[in-house]
XYZ file of C-alpha atoms in Angstrom:
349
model
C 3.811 86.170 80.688
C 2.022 89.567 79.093
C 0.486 89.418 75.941
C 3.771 91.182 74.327
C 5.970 87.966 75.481
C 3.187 85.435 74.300
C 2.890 87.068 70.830
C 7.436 86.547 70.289
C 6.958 83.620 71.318
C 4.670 82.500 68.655
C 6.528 84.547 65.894
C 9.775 83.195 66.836
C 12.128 80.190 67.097
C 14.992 80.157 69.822
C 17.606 81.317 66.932
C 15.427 84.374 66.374
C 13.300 83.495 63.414
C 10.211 83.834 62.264
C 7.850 80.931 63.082
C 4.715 80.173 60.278
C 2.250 78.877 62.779
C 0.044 76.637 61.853
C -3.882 78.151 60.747
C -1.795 81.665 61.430
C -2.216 84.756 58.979
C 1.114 84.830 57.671
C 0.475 80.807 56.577
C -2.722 81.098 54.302
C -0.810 83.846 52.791
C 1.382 82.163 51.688
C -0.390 78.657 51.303
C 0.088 78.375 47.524
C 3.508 79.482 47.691
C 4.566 76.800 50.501
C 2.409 73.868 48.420
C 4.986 74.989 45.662
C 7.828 74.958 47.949
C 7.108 71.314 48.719
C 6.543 69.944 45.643
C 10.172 71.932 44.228
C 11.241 70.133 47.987
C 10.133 66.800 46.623
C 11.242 67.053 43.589
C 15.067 67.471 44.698
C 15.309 63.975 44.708
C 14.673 61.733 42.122
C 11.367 59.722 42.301
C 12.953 56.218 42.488
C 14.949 58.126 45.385
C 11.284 58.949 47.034
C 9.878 54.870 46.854
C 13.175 53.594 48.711
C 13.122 56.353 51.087
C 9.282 55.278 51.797
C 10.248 52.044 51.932
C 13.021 52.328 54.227
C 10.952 54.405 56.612
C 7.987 51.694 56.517
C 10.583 48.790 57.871
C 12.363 50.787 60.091
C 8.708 51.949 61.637
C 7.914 48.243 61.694
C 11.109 47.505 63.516
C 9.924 50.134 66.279
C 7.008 49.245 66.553
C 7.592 45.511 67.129
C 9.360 46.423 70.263
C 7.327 49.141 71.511
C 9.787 52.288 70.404
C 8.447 55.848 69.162
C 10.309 56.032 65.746
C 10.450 59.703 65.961
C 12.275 61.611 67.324
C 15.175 58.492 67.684
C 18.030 58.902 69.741
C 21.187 57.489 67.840
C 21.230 54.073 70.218
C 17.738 53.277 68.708
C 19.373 53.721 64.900
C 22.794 51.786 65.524
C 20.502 48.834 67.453
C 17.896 48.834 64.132
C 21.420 49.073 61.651
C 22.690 46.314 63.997
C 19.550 43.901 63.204
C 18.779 44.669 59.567
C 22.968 43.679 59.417
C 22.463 40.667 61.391
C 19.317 39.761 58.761
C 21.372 40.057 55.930
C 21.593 43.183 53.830
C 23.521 44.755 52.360
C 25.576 48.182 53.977
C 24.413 50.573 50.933
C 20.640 49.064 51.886
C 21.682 49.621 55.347
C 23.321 53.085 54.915
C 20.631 54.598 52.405
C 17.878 53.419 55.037
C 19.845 55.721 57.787
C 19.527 58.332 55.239
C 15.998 58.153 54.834
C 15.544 57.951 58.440
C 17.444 61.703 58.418
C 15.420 62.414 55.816
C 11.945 61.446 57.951
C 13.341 63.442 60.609
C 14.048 67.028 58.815
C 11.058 67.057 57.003
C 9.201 66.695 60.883
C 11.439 69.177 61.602
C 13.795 67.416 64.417
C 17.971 66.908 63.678
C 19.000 63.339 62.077
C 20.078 61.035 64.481
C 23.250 61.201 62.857
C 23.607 64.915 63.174
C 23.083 64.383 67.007
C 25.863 64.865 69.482
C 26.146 61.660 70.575
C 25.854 60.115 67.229
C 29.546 58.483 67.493
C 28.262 55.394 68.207
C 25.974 54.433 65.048
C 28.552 55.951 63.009
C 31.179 53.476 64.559
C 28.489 50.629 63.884
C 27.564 51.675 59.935
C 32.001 51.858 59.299
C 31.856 48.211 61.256
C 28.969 46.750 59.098
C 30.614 48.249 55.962
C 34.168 46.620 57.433
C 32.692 43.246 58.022
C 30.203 42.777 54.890
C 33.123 41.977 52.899
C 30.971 39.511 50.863
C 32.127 39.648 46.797
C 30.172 41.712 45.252
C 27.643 39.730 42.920
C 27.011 40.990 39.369
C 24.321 39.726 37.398
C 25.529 37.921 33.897
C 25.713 40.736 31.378
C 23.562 40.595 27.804
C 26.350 40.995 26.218
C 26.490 40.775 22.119
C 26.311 37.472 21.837
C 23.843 36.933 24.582
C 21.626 39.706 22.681
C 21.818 38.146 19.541
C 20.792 34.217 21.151
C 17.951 36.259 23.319
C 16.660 38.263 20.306
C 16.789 35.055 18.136
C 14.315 33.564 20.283
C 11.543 36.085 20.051
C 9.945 34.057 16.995
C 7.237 35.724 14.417
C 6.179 38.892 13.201
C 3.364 40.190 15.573
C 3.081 42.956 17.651
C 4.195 41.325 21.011
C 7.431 40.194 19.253
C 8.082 43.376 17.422
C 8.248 45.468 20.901
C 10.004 42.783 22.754
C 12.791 42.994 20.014
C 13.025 46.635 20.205
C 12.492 46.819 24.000
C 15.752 44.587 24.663
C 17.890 46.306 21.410
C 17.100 49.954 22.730
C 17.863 48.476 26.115
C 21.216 47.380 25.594
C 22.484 49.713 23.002
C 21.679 52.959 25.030
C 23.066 51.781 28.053
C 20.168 52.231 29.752
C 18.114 51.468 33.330
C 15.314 49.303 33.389
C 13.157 52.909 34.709
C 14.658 55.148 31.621
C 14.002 52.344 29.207
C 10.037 52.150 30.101
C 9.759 56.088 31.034
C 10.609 57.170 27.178
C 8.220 58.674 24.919
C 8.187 59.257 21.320
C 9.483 62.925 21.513
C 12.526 60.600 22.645
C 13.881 59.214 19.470
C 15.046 61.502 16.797
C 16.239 59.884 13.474
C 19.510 60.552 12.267
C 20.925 59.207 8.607
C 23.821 57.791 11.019
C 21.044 55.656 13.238
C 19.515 57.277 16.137
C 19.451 60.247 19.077
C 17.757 59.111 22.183
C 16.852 62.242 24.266
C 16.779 61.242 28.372
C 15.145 63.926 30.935
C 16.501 64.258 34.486
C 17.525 60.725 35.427
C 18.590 59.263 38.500
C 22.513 60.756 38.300
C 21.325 63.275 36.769
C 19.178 65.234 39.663
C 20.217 69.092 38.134
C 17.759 67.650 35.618
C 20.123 68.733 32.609
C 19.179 65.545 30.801
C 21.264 63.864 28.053
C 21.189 62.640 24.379
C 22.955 59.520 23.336
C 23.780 59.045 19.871
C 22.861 54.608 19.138
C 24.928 53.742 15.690
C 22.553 51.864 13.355
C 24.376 48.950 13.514
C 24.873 45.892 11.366
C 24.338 43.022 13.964
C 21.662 43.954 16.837
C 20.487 46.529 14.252
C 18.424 49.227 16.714
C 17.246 51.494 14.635
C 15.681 48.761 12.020
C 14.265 46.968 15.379
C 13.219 50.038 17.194
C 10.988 51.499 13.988
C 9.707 47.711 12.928
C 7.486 48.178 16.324
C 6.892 52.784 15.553
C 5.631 51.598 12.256
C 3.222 48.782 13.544
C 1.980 51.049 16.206
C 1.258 54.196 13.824
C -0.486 51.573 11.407
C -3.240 50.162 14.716
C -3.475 53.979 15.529
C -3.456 55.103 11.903
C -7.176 56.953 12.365
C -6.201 58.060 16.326
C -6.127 62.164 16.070
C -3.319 63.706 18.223
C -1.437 67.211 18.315
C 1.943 66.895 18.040
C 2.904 67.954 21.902
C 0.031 65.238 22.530
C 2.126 62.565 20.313
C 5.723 63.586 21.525
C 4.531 62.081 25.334
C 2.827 58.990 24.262
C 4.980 56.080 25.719
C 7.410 54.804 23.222
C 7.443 51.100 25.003
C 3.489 50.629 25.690
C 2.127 47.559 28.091
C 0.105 44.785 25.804
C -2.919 43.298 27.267
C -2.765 39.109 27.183
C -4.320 38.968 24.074
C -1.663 41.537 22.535
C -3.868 44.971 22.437
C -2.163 47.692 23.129
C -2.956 49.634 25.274
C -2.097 53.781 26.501
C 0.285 52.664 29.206
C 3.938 52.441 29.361
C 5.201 49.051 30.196
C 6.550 48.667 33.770
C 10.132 48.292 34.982
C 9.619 44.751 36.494
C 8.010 43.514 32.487
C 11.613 44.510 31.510
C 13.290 42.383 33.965
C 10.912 39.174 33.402
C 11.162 39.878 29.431
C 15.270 39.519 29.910
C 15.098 36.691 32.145
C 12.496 34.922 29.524
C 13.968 35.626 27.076
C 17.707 34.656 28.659
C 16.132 30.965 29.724
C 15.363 30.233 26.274
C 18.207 31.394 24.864
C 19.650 28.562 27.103
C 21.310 31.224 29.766
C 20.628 30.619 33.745
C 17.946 33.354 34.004
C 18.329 33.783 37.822
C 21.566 35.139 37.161
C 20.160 37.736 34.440
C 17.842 40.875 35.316
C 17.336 43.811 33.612
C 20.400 45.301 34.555
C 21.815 42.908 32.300
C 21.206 44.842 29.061
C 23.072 48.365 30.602
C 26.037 45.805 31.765
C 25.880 43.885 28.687
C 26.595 47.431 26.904
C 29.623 48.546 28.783
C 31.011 45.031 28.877
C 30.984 44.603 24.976
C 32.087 48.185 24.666
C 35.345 47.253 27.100
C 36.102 44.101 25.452
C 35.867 45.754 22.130
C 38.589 48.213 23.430
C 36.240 51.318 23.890
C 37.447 54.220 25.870
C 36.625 54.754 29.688
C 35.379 58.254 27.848
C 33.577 56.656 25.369
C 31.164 54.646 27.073
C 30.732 57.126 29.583
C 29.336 59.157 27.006
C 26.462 56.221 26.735
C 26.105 55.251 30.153
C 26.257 58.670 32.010
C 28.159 57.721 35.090
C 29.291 60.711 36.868
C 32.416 58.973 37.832
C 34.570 56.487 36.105
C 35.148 53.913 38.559
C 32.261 51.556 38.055
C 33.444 51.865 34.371
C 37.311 50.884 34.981
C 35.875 47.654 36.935
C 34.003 46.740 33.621
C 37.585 47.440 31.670
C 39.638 45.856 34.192
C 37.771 42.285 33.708
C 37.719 42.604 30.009
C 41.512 43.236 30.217
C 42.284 40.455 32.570
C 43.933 38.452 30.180
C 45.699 41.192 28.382
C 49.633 41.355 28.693
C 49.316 39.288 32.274
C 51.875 39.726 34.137
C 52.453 35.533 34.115
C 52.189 35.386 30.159
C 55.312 34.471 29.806
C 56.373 31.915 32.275
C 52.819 29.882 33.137
């Protein structure tokens, strides 16, 4: 092969395109430009998106590994026999499907097809449509913090100090937003905006929300839970510690609105974390005499669109606070609070 041949084949790919080889010309050119590529790349899916896919990629290496298999490039077999055994262990098949995906995902971004975009990919799709066929197990939901759970739970977070102030507003702003245990720790103060009605709570791109268009929910003061009163009882005893604390206002609009305390109560710069949320609920669910194995903090979004069905709230409504793209999780949450309602054996049981 003459120089000529050698040089197209290093400037192109077998469909006719340009190739950026690696430590070529045309790749330092454009180094910045790529690094920006990626990181618009990475950002197409949401962060919480990112950890499972890692995750999933980190078992399903282990898995190869353990019996001596390259995990990359995989034929389809290798997938449907690794679906096959994490079935056989136990999970679920949306655990089981999304770690597939990530597996694709793996793949692309090393630049060879998913295995299930491979010819003979028939057979692990016939295995994920079995597993998702035979894991017909009920589907378990974890007890809702409803009103009256909120009010027992809240009830229990005794005296005045910081701790109890946060943990009050951390489970009110929780449940009356509708919101995930990740949104409720990643506000800010340029979140909340007060309005004479109770409050706005401004949310960035969110996990449904990956055109990163955002959303504001409107939170009624309320005369029970009472958010708003709950939610500036711990603003006002954090502006008080950092009364003397200089910042600008762009500076003060991305200081964590929910901040991690220390064990003897300082606070500190750092948001709380997701799993604090979930032993908070379940703490404060146990003393509230609830089972807490059966509460997480999922509980507080569910407890939301539970009261809101029972109360006889619009499909519309809540989706307006809970930001589902579709309504059908929502009709399951009307369809138990409606049970009961005009049953068909009313009038002869």
């Amino acid at each position: 092969m003459d120089e000529t041949a050698n040089s197209e084949a290093d400037t192109a790919d077998g469909g006719g395109l340009p190739v950026l080889a690696a430590g070529g010309d045309m790749l330092a050119v454009l180094r910045d430009d790529l690094e920006q590529a990626a990181a618009f790349k990475k950002a197409a899916r949401a962060a919480a998106t990112h950890r499972a896919y890692g995750s999933d990629w980190a078992i399903y290496s282990e898995w190869c590994g353990s019996r001596g298999l390259a995990s990359m490039p995989a034929h389809p077999e290798q997938v449907a026999a690794f679906v096959a055994n994490q079935a056989t262990a136990g999970f679920k098949a949306s655990t089981i499907e999304r770690r597939v995906a990530a597996i694709g995902h793996h793949h692309r971004a090393s630049n060879y097809p998913a295995p299930t975009a491979h010819p003979a990919a028939g057979g692990l799709r016939e295995a994920l449509a079995g597993i998702r066929h035979t894991k017909t197990i009920r589907k378990t939901r974890k007890s809702a913090a409803d009103a009256a759970a909120l009010l027992g739970m809240l009830a229990e977070i005794k005296g005045s100090g910081l701790r109890a102030k946060r943990d009050r507003a951390v489970l009110a702003m929780g449940m009356a937003a509708a919101l995930r245990r990740s949104e409720l720790v990643g506000l800010t103060m340029g979140s909340v905006g007060l309005h004479e009605k109770g409050l706005e709570l401004y949310l960035g791109p969110t996990k449904t929300d990956q055109a990163g268009e955002g959303a504001t929910i409107a939170i009624p003061e309320g005369a029970q839970i009472k958010p708003k009163a709950l939610l500036l009882e711990w603003i006002d005893a954090v502006r008080i510690l950092e009364a003397g604390l200089e910042r600008t206002e762009a500076e003060a609009e991305k200081v964590p609105l929910f901040r991690r305390l220390t064990r003897g109560d300082q606070l500190t710069a750092s948001p709380m974390s997701d799993r604090a949320v979930a032993r908070l609920v379940k703490r404060c669910a146990s003393d509230a005499g609830f089972d807490a194995s059966t509460f997480s903090g999922h509980s507080l979004r569910s407890g939301f669109l539970t009261e809101a069905a029972s109360r006889g709230a619009t499909i519309f409504k809540m989706q307006e606070v809970s930001r589902h793209k579709t309504v059908q999780i929502l009709s399951d949450y009307v369809r138990s609070a409606e049970r009961f309602k005009n049953h068909a054996g009313e009038s002869f049981l």
